[in-house]
PDB file of C-alpha atoms in Angstrom:
ATOM      1  CA  MET A   1      43.748-156.114 -32.551  1.00  0.00           C
ATOM      2  CA  PRO A   2      45.961-157.314 -29.899  1.00  0.00           C
ATOM      3  CA  VAL A   3      48.952-155.890 -29.079  1.00  0.00           C
ATOM      4  CA  PRO A   4      51.476-159.467 -28.199  1.00  0.00           C
ATOM      5  CA  ALA A   5      53.026-159.253 -24.056  1.00  0.00           C
ATOM      6  CA  THR A   6      57.077-157.896 -24.507  1.00  0.00           C
ATOM      7  CA  GLN A   7      59.193-161.108 -24.341  1.00  0.00           C
ATOM      8  CA  PRO A   8      62.952-160.593 -22.049  1.00  0.00           C
ATOM      9  CA  ASP A   9      65.584-159.785 -25.267  1.00  0.00           C
ATOM     10  CA  GLY A  10      67.992-162.664 -25.577  1.00  0.00           C
ATOM     11  CA  LEU A  11      69.701-164.443 -23.185  1.00  0.00           C
ATOM     12  CA  PRO A  12      69.869-161.198 -21.035  1.00  0.00           C
ATOM     13  CA  GLY A  13      66.738-160.262 -20.455  1.00  0.00           C
ATOM     14  CA  ARG A  14      65.704-164.208 -19.282  1.00  0.00           C
ATOM     15  CA  LEU A  15      68.589-164.099 -16.944  1.00  0.00           C
ATOM     16  CA  ALA A  16      67.448-160.992 -15.332  1.00  0.00           C
ATOM     17  CA  GLN A  17      64.004-162.491 -15.476  1.00  0.00           C
ATOM     18  CA  THR A  18      64.835-165.441 -13.717  1.00  0.00           C
ATOM     19  CA  VAL A  19      67.167-164.053 -11.118  1.00  0.00           C
ATOM     20  CA  LEU A  20      64.057-161.166 -10.059  1.00  0.00           C
ATOM     21  CA  SER A  21      61.703-164.739  -9.699  1.00  0.00           C
ATOM     22  CA  PRO A  22      60.001-164.846  -6.286  1.00  0.00           C
ATOM     23  CA  TRP A  23      61.748-168.126  -5.887  1.00  0.00           C
ATOM     24  CA  CYS A  24      65.126-166.862  -6.665  1.00  0.00           C
ATOM     25  CA  ARG A  25      64.686-164.541  -4.415  1.00  0.00           C
ATOM     26  CA  LEU A  26      63.361-166.631  -1.320  1.00  0.00           C
ATOM     27  CA  ALA A  27      66.719-168.776  -2.161  1.00  0.00           C
ATOM     28  CA  LEU A  28      68.828-165.979  -1.475  1.00  0.00           C
ATOM     29  CA  LEU A  29      67.226-164.675   1.327  1.00  0.00           C
ATOM     30  CA  ALA A  30      67.640-168.207   2.792  1.00  0.00           C
ATOM     31  CA  LEU A  31      71.646-168.481   1.632  1.00  0.00           C
ATOM     32  CA  LEU A  32      71.632-164.752   4.147  1.00  0.00           C
ATOM     33  CA  LEU A  33      69.732-166.172   7.085  1.00  0.00           C
ATOM     34  CA  CYS A  34      72.538-169.483   6.249  1.00  0.00           C
ATOM     35  CA  GLY A  35      75.188-167.542   6.714  1.00  0.00           C
ATOM     36  CA  ALA A  36      73.522-165.110   9.320  1.00  0.00           C
ATOM     37  CA  ALA A  37      73.189-168.111  11.676  1.00  0.00           C
ATOM     38  CA  THR A  38      76.665-169.226  10.837  1.00  0.00           C
ATOM     39  CA  ALA A  39      78.313-166.253  11.247  1.00  0.00           C
ATOM     40  CA  MET A  40      76.736-166.516  14.989  1.00  0.00           C
ATOM     41  CA  LEU A  41      77.639-170.134  15.727  1.00  0.00           C
ATOM     42  CA  LEU A  42      81.348-169.719  14.640  1.00  0.00           C
ATOM     43  CA  TYR A  43      82.397-165.726  15.875  1.00  0.00           C
ATOM     44  CA  GLU A  44      79.274-165.724  19.241  1.00  0.00           C
ATOM     45  CA  PRO A  45      79.230-161.630  18.724  1.00  0.00           C
ATOM     46  CA  GLN A  46      77.080-161.567  21.802  1.00  0.00           C
ATOM     47  CA  ARG A  47      80.444-162.492  23.738  1.00  0.00           C
ATOM     48  CA  LEU A  48      82.201-159.656  21.810  1.00  0.00           C
ATOM     49  CA  LEU A  49      79.407-157.670  23.174  1.00  0.00           C
ATOM     50  CA  ALA A  50      79.444-158.265  26.611  1.00  0.00           C
ATOM     51  CA  HIS A  51      82.950-158.926  27.500  1.00  0.00           C
ATOM     52  CA  GLY A  52      85.150-156.955  23.791  1.00  0.00           C
ATOM     53  CA  TRP A  53      83.451-153.416  24.167  1.00  0.00           C
ATOM     54  CA  PRO A  54      86.329-150.857  23.119  1.00  0.00           C
ATOM     55  CA  PRO A  55      86.607-149.223  27.024  1.00  0.00           C
ATOM     56  CA  GLN A  56      87.693-145.808  25.233  1.00  0.00           C
ATOM     57  CA  TRP A  57      83.988-145.911  23.202  1.00  0.00           C
ATOM     58  CA  GLY A  58      81.268-144.522  25.735  1.00  0.00           C
ATOM     59  CA  GLY A  59      78.095-141.964  26.564  1.00  0.00           C
ATOM     60  CA  GLY A  60      75.844-141.163  23.833  1.00  0.00           C
ATOM     61  CA  THR A  61      77.939-143.128  20.929  1.00  0.00           C
ATOM     62  CA  ALA A  62      78.788-146.248  22.961  1.00  0.00           C
ATOM     63  CA  VAL A  63      74.417-146.378  23.449  1.00  0.00           C
ATOM     64  CA  ALA A  64      73.999-146.020  19.846  1.00  0.00           C
ATOM     65  CA  LEU A  65      76.260-148.255  18.510  1.00  0.00           C
ATOM     66  CA  PHE A  66      75.675-150.794  20.846  1.00  0.00           C
ATOM     67  CA  GLY A  67      71.576-150.130  19.334  1.00  0.00           C
ATOM     68  CA  ALA A  68      72.690-150.484  16.367  1.00  0.00           C
ATOM     69  CA  ALA A  69      75.321-153.423  16.577  1.00  0.00           C
ATOM     70  CA  TYR A  70      72.264-154.858  19.013  1.00  0.00           C
ATOM     71  CA  GLY A  71      69.398-154.845  14.986  1.00  0.00           C
ATOM     72  CA  LEU A  72      72.306-156.687  13.188  1.00  0.00           C
ATOM     73  CA  CYS A  73      72.883-159.791  16.015  1.00  0.00           C
ATOM     74  CA  THR A  74      68.983-159.976  16.298  1.00  0.00           C
ATOM     75  CA  ALA A  75      69.272-159.885  12.349  1.00  0.00           C
ATOM     76  CA  ALA A  76      72.028-162.589  12.540  1.00  0.00           C
ATOM     77  CA  PHE A  77      69.923-164.782  15.333  1.00  0.00           C
ATOM     78  CA  VAL A  78      72.225-163.893  18.476  1.00  0.00           C
ATOM     79  CA  PRO A  79      69.518-164.306  20.758  1.00  0.00           C
ATOM     80  CA  ARG A  80      67.826-161.056  22.091  1.00  0.00           C
ATOM     81  CA  PRO A  81      67.859-162.549  26.139  1.00  0.00           C
ATOM     82  CA  VAL A  82      71.894-162.276  26.320  1.00  0.00           C
ATOM     83  CA  LEU A  83      71.469-158.818  24.537  1.00  0.00           C
ATOM     84  CA  ASN A  84      69.859-157.446  26.758  1.00  0.00           C
ATOM     85  CA  VAL A  85      71.736-158.821  29.848  1.00  0.00           C
ATOM     86  CA  ALA A  86      74.857-157.320  27.880  1.00  0.00           C
ATOM     87  CA  ALA A  87      73.097-153.837  27.813  1.00  0.00           C
ATOM     88  CA  GLY A  88      72.189-153.736  31.473  1.00  0.00           C
ATOM     89  CA  VAL A  89      75.890-154.851  32.387  1.00  0.00           C
ATOM     90  CA  LEU A  90      77.402-152.592  29.680  1.00  0.00           C
ATOM     91  CA  PHE A  91      75.453-149.163  30.800  1.00  0.00           C
ATOM     92  CA  GLY A  92      73.222-150.205  33.557  1.00  0.00           C
ATOM     93  CA  ALA A  93      69.044-150.304  34.041  1.00  0.00           C
ATOM     94  CA  GLN A  94      68.002-146.450  31.852  1.00  0.00           C
ATOM     95  CA  ALA A  95      70.231-146.614  28.421  1.00  0.00           C
ATOM     96  CA  GLY A  96      70.545-149.941  28.616  1.00  0.00           C
ATOM     97  CA  THR A  97      66.636-150.221  28.254  1.00  0.00           C
ATOM     98  CA  PHE A  98      66.903-147.733  25.372  1.00  0.00           C
ATOM     99  CA  SER A  99      69.626-149.100  23.439  1.00  0.00           C
ATOM    100  CA  ALA A 100      68.184-152.767  23.753  1.00  0.00           C
ATOM    101  CA  THR A 101      64.579-151.348  22.616  1.00  0.00           C
ATOM    102  CA  VAL A 102      66.298-149.485  19.895  1.00  0.00           C
ATOM    103  CA  GLY A 103      68.761-151.895  18.413  1.00  0.00           C
ATOM    104  CA  THR A 104      65.288-154.671  18.758  1.00  0.00           C
ATOM    105  CA  VAL A 105      63.587-152.182  16.103  1.00  0.00           C
ATOM    106  CA  ILE A 106      66.418-152.352  14.044  1.00  0.00           C
ATOM    107  CA  GLY A 107      66.932-155.896  14.306  1.00  0.00           C
ATOM    108  CA  ALA A 108      62.988-155.949  13.465  1.00  0.00           C
ATOM    109  CA  GLY A 109      62.865-153.376  10.821  1.00  0.00           C
ATOM    110  CA  ILE A 110      65.445-155.027   8.994  1.00  0.00           C
ATOM    111  CA  ALA A 111      64.268-159.694   8.868  1.00  0.00           C
ATOM    112  CA  PHE A 112      60.956-157.356   7.619  1.00  0.00           C
ATOM    113  CA  GLY A 113      62.385-155.657   5.274  1.00  0.00           C
ATOM    114  CA  LEU A 114      64.406-158.603   3.745  1.00  0.00           C
ATOM    115  CA  GLY A 115      61.151-161.114   4.796  1.00  0.00           C
ATOM    116  CA  ARG A 116      59.078-158.657   2.451  1.00  0.00           C
ATOM    117  CA  LEU A 117      61.296-157.754  -0.765  1.00  0.00           C
ATOM    118  CA  LEU A 118      63.166-161.777  -1.116  1.00  0.00           C
ATOM    119  CA  GLY A 119      60.690-163.984   0.067  1.00  0.00           C
ATOM    120  CA  GLN A 120      56.228-162.794   0.100  1.00  0.00           C
ATOM    121  CA  ASP A 121      55.647-163.120  -2.754  1.00  0.00           C
ATOM    122  CA  ALA A 122      57.172-167.478  -3.083  1.00  0.00           C
ATOM    123  CA  LEU A 123      55.369-167.514   0.797  1.00  0.00           C
ATOM    124  CA  ARG A 124      52.463-165.916  -0.038  1.00  0.00           C
ATOM    125  CA  THR A 125      51.872-168.811  -2.292  1.00  0.00           C
ATOM    126  CA  LEU A 126      51.995-171.258  -0.064  1.00  0.00           C
ATOM    127  CA  VAL A 127      49.956-169.659   2.820  1.00  0.00           C
ATOM    128  CA  ARG A 128      46.737-172.506   2.292  1.00  0.00           C
ATOM    129  CA  GLY A 129      47.219-174.172   5.339  1.00  0.00           C
ATOM    130  CA  ARG A 130      44.628-173.869   8.189  1.00  0.00           C
ATOM    131  CA  TRP A 131      46.965-172.620  10.643  1.00  0.00           C
ATOM    132  CA  MET A 132      48.570-170.696   8.572  1.00  0.00           C
ATOM    133  CA  ALA A 133      45.822-168.719   6.345  1.00  0.00           C
ATOM    134  CA  ALA A 134      44.211-167.917   9.923  1.00  0.00           C
ATOM    135  CA  ALA A 135      47.696-166.473  11.192  1.00  0.00           C
ATOM    136  CA  ASP A 136      48.303-164.227   7.895  1.00  0.00           C
ATOM    137  CA  ARG A 137      44.024-162.800   8.409  1.00  0.00           C
ATOM    138  CA  GLN A 138      45.107-162.063  11.076  1.00  0.00           C
ATOM    139  CA  LEU A 139      48.232-160.150  11.091  1.00  0.00           C
ATOM    140  CA  SER A 140      47.109-158.889   8.120  1.00  0.00           C
ATOM    141  CA  ARG A 141      43.906-157.925   9.600  1.00  0.00           C
ATOM    142  CA  HIS A 142      44.893-156.423  13.069  1.00  0.00           C
ATOM    143  CA  GLY A 143      48.438-156.119  12.168  1.00  0.00           C
ATOM    144  CA  PHE A 144      49.510-153.657  15.477  1.00  0.00           C
ATOM    145  CA  ARG A 145      47.178-155.364  17.976  1.00  0.00           C
ATOM    146  CA  SER A 146      48.775-158.745  16.790  1.00  0.00           C
ATOM    147  CA  MET A 147      52.070-157.987  16.769  1.00  0.00           C
ATOM    148  CA  LEU A 148      51.689-156.185  19.966  1.00  0.00           C
ATOM    149  CA  VAL A 149      50.528-158.948  22.190  1.00  0.00           C
ATOM    150  CA  ILE A 150      53.172-161.551  19.843  1.00  0.00           C
ATOM    151  CA  ARG A 151      55.849-159.177  21.716  1.00  0.00           C
ATOM    152  CA  LEU A 152      54.041-159.246  24.865  1.00  0.00           C
ATOM    153  CA  LEU A 153      54.473-163.037  24.495  1.00  0.00           C
ATOM    154  CA  PRO A 154      58.329-163.486  25.784  1.00  0.00           C
ATOM    155  CA  GLY A 155      58.711-167.794  24.265  1.00  0.00           C
ATOM    156  CA  VAL A 156      58.101-166.235  20.935  1.00  0.00           C
ATOM    157  CA  PRO A 157      60.982-166.655  18.611  1.00  0.00           C
ATOM    158  CA  PHE A 158      61.953-163.213  17.440  1.00  0.00           C
ATOM    159  CA  ALA A 159      63.026-163.994  14.031  1.00  0.00           C
ATOM    160  CA  ALA A 160      59.913-166.481  12.950  1.00  0.00           C
ATOM    161  CA  SER A 161      57.770-163.452  14.131  1.00  0.00           C
ATOM    162  CA  ASN A 162      59.149-160.851  12.073  1.00  0.00           C
ATOM    163  CA  TYR A 163      59.649-163.140   9.162  1.00  0.00           C
ATOM    164  CA  GLY A 164      56.035-164.429   9.807  1.00  0.00           C
ATOM    165  CA  ALA A 165      55.106-161.079   9.741  1.00  0.00           C
ATOM    166  CA  ALA A 166      56.982-160.044   6.842  1.00  0.00           C
ATOM    167  CA  VAL A 167      54.887-162.396   4.726  1.00  0.00           C
ATOM    168  CA  SER A 168      51.224-160.785   6.022  1.00  0.00           C
ATOM    169  CA  ARG A 169      50.462-157.410   4.428  1.00  0.00           C
ATOM    170  CA  MET A 170      51.127-156.014   7.808  1.00  0.00           C
ATOM    171  CA  ARG A 171      51.910-152.060   7.156  1.00  0.00           C
ATOM    172  CA  TRP A 172      55.945-151.060   8.630  1.00  0.00           C
ATOM    173  CA  SER A 173      53.841-148.736  10.490  1.00  0.00           C
ATOM    174  CA  ALA A 174      52.125-151.365  12.481  1.00  0.00           C
ATOM    175  CA  PHE A 175      54.417-153.800  12.714  1.00  0.00           C
ATOM    176  CA  LEU A 176      57.829-151.183  14.306  1.00  0.00           C
ATOM    177  CA  GLY A 177      55.115-149.557  15.935  1.00  0.00           C
ATOM    178  CA  ALA A 178      53.880-152.458  17.694  1.00  0.00           C
ATOM    179  CA  THR A 179      57.835-153.948  18.247  1.00  0.00           C
ATOM    180  CA  ALA A 180      59.010-150.935  19.787  1.00  0.00           C
ATOM    181  CA  LEU A 181      55.789-150.568  22.445  1.00  0.00           C
ATOM    182  CA  GLY A 182      55.267-154.406  22.780  1.00  0.00           C
ATOM    183  CA  SER A 183      58.989-155.746  23.176  1.00  0.00           C
ATOM    184  CA  LEU A 184      59.670-152.907  25.601  1.00  0.00           C
ATOM    185  CA  PRO A 185      58.497-154.495  29.674  1.00  0.00           C
ATOM    186  CA  ASN A 186      60.646-157.801  28.947  1.00  0.00           C
ATOM    187  CA  THR A 187      63.345-156.085  27.083  1.00  0.00           C
ATOM    188  CA  ALA A 188      63.583-153.831  30.572  1.00  0.00           C
ATOM    189  CA  ALA A 189      62.860-157.047  32.345  1.00  0.00           C
ATOM    190  CA  TYR A 190      65.939-158.629  31.155  1.00  0.00           C
ATOM    191  CA  VAL A 191      68.193-155.008  30.894  1.00  0.00           C
ATOM    192  CA  ILE A 192      67.669-154.526  35.166  1.00  0.00           C
ATOM    193  CA  ALA A 193      68.717-158.019  35.940  1.00  0.00           C
ATOM    194  CA  GLY A 194      71.775-157.501  33.963  1.00  0.00           C
ATOM    195  CA  SER A 195      72.264-154.555  35.837  1.00  0.00           C
ATOM    196  CA  SER A 196      71.749-156.120  38.784  1.00  0.00           C
ATOM    197  CA  ALA A 197      73.719-159.045  38.126  1.00  0.00           C
ATOM    198  CA  ALA A 198      76.144-158.407  40.606  1.00  0.00           C
ATOM    199  CA  THR A 199      73.546-158.747  44.129  1.00  0.00           C
ATOM    200  CA  PRO A 200      71.731-161.401  42.610  1.00  0.00           C
ATOM    201  CA  THR A 201      69.869-161.289  46.531  1.00  0.00           C
ATOM    202  CA  SER A 202      68.857-157.649  45.716  1.00  0.00           C
ATOM    203  CA  PRO A 203      64.929-156.881  45.605  1.00  0.00           C
ATOM    204  CA  VAL A 204      66.018-155.232  42.266  1.00  0.00           C
ATOM    205  CA  PHE A 205      67.175-158.459  40.875  1.00  0.00           C
ATOM    206  CA  LEU A 206      64.517-160.628  42.178  1.00  0.00           C
ATOM    207  CA  ALA A 207      61.933-158.480  40.995  1.00  0.00           C
ATOM    208  CA  SER A 208      63.150-158.982  37.508  1.00  0.00           C
ATOM    209  CA  PHE A 209      63.931-162.074  37.411  1.00  0.00           C
ATOM    210  CA  GLY A 210      59.956-162.701  39.230  1.00  0.00           C
ATOM    211  CA  PHE A 211      58.547-161.172  36.153  1.00  0.00           C
ATOM    212  CA  ILE A 212      60.454-162.763  33.500  1.00  0.00           C
ATOM    213  CA  ALA A 213      59.444-165.822  35.203  1.00  0.00           C
ATOM    214  CA  LEU A 214      55.652-164.904  35.372  1.00  0.00           C
ATOM    215  CA  SER A 215      55.770-163.660  31.901  1.00  0.00           C
ATOM    216  CA  GLY A 216      56.911-166.842  29.846  1.00  0.00           C
ATOM    217  CA  LEU A 217      53.844-168.812  32.393  1.00  0.00           C
ATOM    218  CA  ALA A 218      51.386-166.134  31.445  1.00  0.00           C
ATOM    219  CA  GLY A 219      52.609-166.542  27.588  1.00  0.00           C
ATOM    220  CA  ALA A 220      52.604-170.201  27.931  1.00  0.00           C
ATOM    221  CA  VAL A 221      48.948-170.646  29.385  1.00  0.00           C
ATOM    222  CA  PHE A 222      48.071-167.620  26.375  1.00  0.00           C
ATOM    223  CA  ALA A 223      49.739-170.004  23.346  1.00  0.00           C
ATOM    224  CA  TRP A 224      48.296-173.317  24.859  1.00  0.00           C
ATOM    225  CA  ARG A 225      44.509-171.074  24.772  1.00  0.00           C
ATOM    226  CA  LYS A 226      45.157-169.706  21.753  1.00  0.00           C
ATOM    227  CA  ARG A 227      46.228-172.732  19.875  1.00  0.00           C
ATOM    228  CA  ALA A 228      42.794-174.660  21.459  1.00  0.00           C
ATOM    229  CA  GLN A 229      40.706-171.940  20.216  1.00  0.00           C
ATOM    230  CA  LEU A 230      42.508-172.211  16.016  1.00  0.00           C
ATOM    231  CA  ARG A 231      42.221-176.008  16.470  1.00  0.00           C
ATOM    232  CA  GLY A 232      38.504-175.244  17.746  1.00  0.00           C
ATOM    233  CA  ALA A 233      37.989-173.113  15.268  1.00  0.00           C
ATOM    234  CA  GLY A 234      38.667-175.122  12.449  1.00  0.00           C
ATOM    235  CA  ARG A 235      36.649-178.182  13.889  1.00  0.00           C
ATOM    236  CA  ARG A 236      33.731-175.822  12.811  1.00  0.00           C
ATOM    237  CA  THR A 237      34.099-176.458   9.013  1.00  0.00           C
ATOM    238  CA  GLU A 238      30.914-176.425   7.111  1.00  0.00           C
ATOM    239  CA  PRO A 239      28.592-179.512   6.425  1.00  0.00           C
ATOM    240  CA  ALA A 240      28.997-181.508   3.688  1.00  0.00           C
ATOM    241  CA  VAL A 241      27.211-180.501   0.614  1.00  0.00           C
ATOM    242  CA  CYS A 242      27.694-180.239  -2.602  1.00  0.00           C
ATOM    243  CA  HIS A 243      27.536-176.744  -4.412  1.00  0.00           C
ATOM    244  CA  GLY A 244      25.013-177.526  -6.713  1.00  0.00           C
ATOM    245  CA  CYS A 245      22.421-179.724  -5.811  1.00  0.00           C
ATOM    246  CA  GLY A 246      22.737-179.635  -1.895  1.00  0.00           C
ATOM    247  CA  SER A 247      23.281-183.251  -1.675  1.00  0.00           C
ATOM    248  CA  PRO A 248      25.260-184.437   1.327  1.00  0.00           C
ATOM    249  CA  ALA A 249      26.532-186.946  -1.893  1.00  0.00           C
ATOM    250  CA  CYS A 250      28.705-184.937  -3.020  1.00  0.00           C
ATOM    251  CA  GLY A 251      30.867-184.247   0.113  1.00  0.00           C
ATOM    252  CA  ARG A 252      32.146-181.005  -0.903  1.00  0.00           C
ATOM    253  CA  PRO A 253      32.256-178.510   1.629  1.00  0.00           C
ATOM    254  CA  VAL A 254      30.553-174.860   1.362  1.00  0.00           C
ATOM    255  CA  PRO A 255      30.738-172.057   3.530  1.00  0.00           C
ATOM    256  CA  ALA A 256      27.049-171.674   6.167  1.00  0.00           C
ATOM    257  CA  VAL A 257      26.069-169.062   4.171  1.00  0.00           C
ATOM    258  CA  ARG A 258      26.025-170.718   1.201  1.00  0.00           C
ATOM    259  CA  GLU A 259      24.058-174.142   2.978  1.00  0.00           C
ATOM    260  CA  ARG A 260      21.408-171.511   4.634  1.00  0.00           C
ATOM    261  CA  ALA A 261      20.662-170.488   0.685  1.00  0.00           C
ATOM    262  CA  LEU A 262      20.558-173.781  -0.571  1.00  0.00           C
ATOM    263  CA  THR A 263      18.434-174.866   2.266  1.00  0.00           C
ATOM    264  CA  ALA A 264      15.653-171.249   1.155  1.00  0.00           C
ATOM    265  CA  ARG A 265      16.273-172.203  -2.225  1.00  0.00           C
ATOM    266  CA  GLY A 266      14.849-175.603  -1.515  1.00  0.00           C
ATOM    267  CA  THR A 267      12.441-174.742   0.316  1.00  0.00           C
ATOM    268  CA  ALA A 268      10.762-172.591  -2.263  1.00  0.00           C
ATOM    269  CA  ASP A 269      10.966-174.793  -5.156  1.00  0.00           C
ATOM    270  CA  ARG A 270       9.005-177.429  -2.211  1.00  0.00           C
ATOM    271  CA  ARG A 271       6.065-174.687  -2.651  1.00  0.00           C
TER     272      ARG A 271
END
């Protein structure tokens, strides 16, 4: 005898089921992101980090606190280049790079966790477009390599890449490892530029600024070529033949493997 599915008991059970539904969690994520963006616009935490840092906090404690604040600020959409420059101004090249890299991983982890907990179940149902489906497959199957390339490209929005990765099936270890490794070069370049900003004609500042400009140009070229490849892959659609009869009149696309099977079956029938 089949056992009927258990139903929520009364109004509290139905209310809990509604609150925990994927779309309600997605709405909560949207509210959190809107609140974070509003706080960033109103309070400008990047200015506080750069100019309002307590002078009594120094040494390793300051580096650790700055890294934690850096992570929270990036989760609230504060631009990373501004924070990287501030890290260079406050702590110099080495300690600033370490603190900014740790903060980058913390901020990426916060966004990735929020996106996976609150948004993945609802947004996975929307991954149907050609480009979105291709990006999801790439991130899910080749998580570390794909995220490493994304982090090396300076023009990719940090928050968008975090939440996009959260929607995929990428593993936590691949995401955080690729974030730490891939963000290091550009983070170091901005931190070094900030540490030497007082002498803008120095070779160190010019070298870091040149690296930033060249990496940005390389990222734009790579993104353009990748977009062209995705567009070409999308145009390589399968022939419009019917699933059942193989006739082009139906106009229903099937994979190329199915097309070859239908062709072979038709040849065998003629024989």
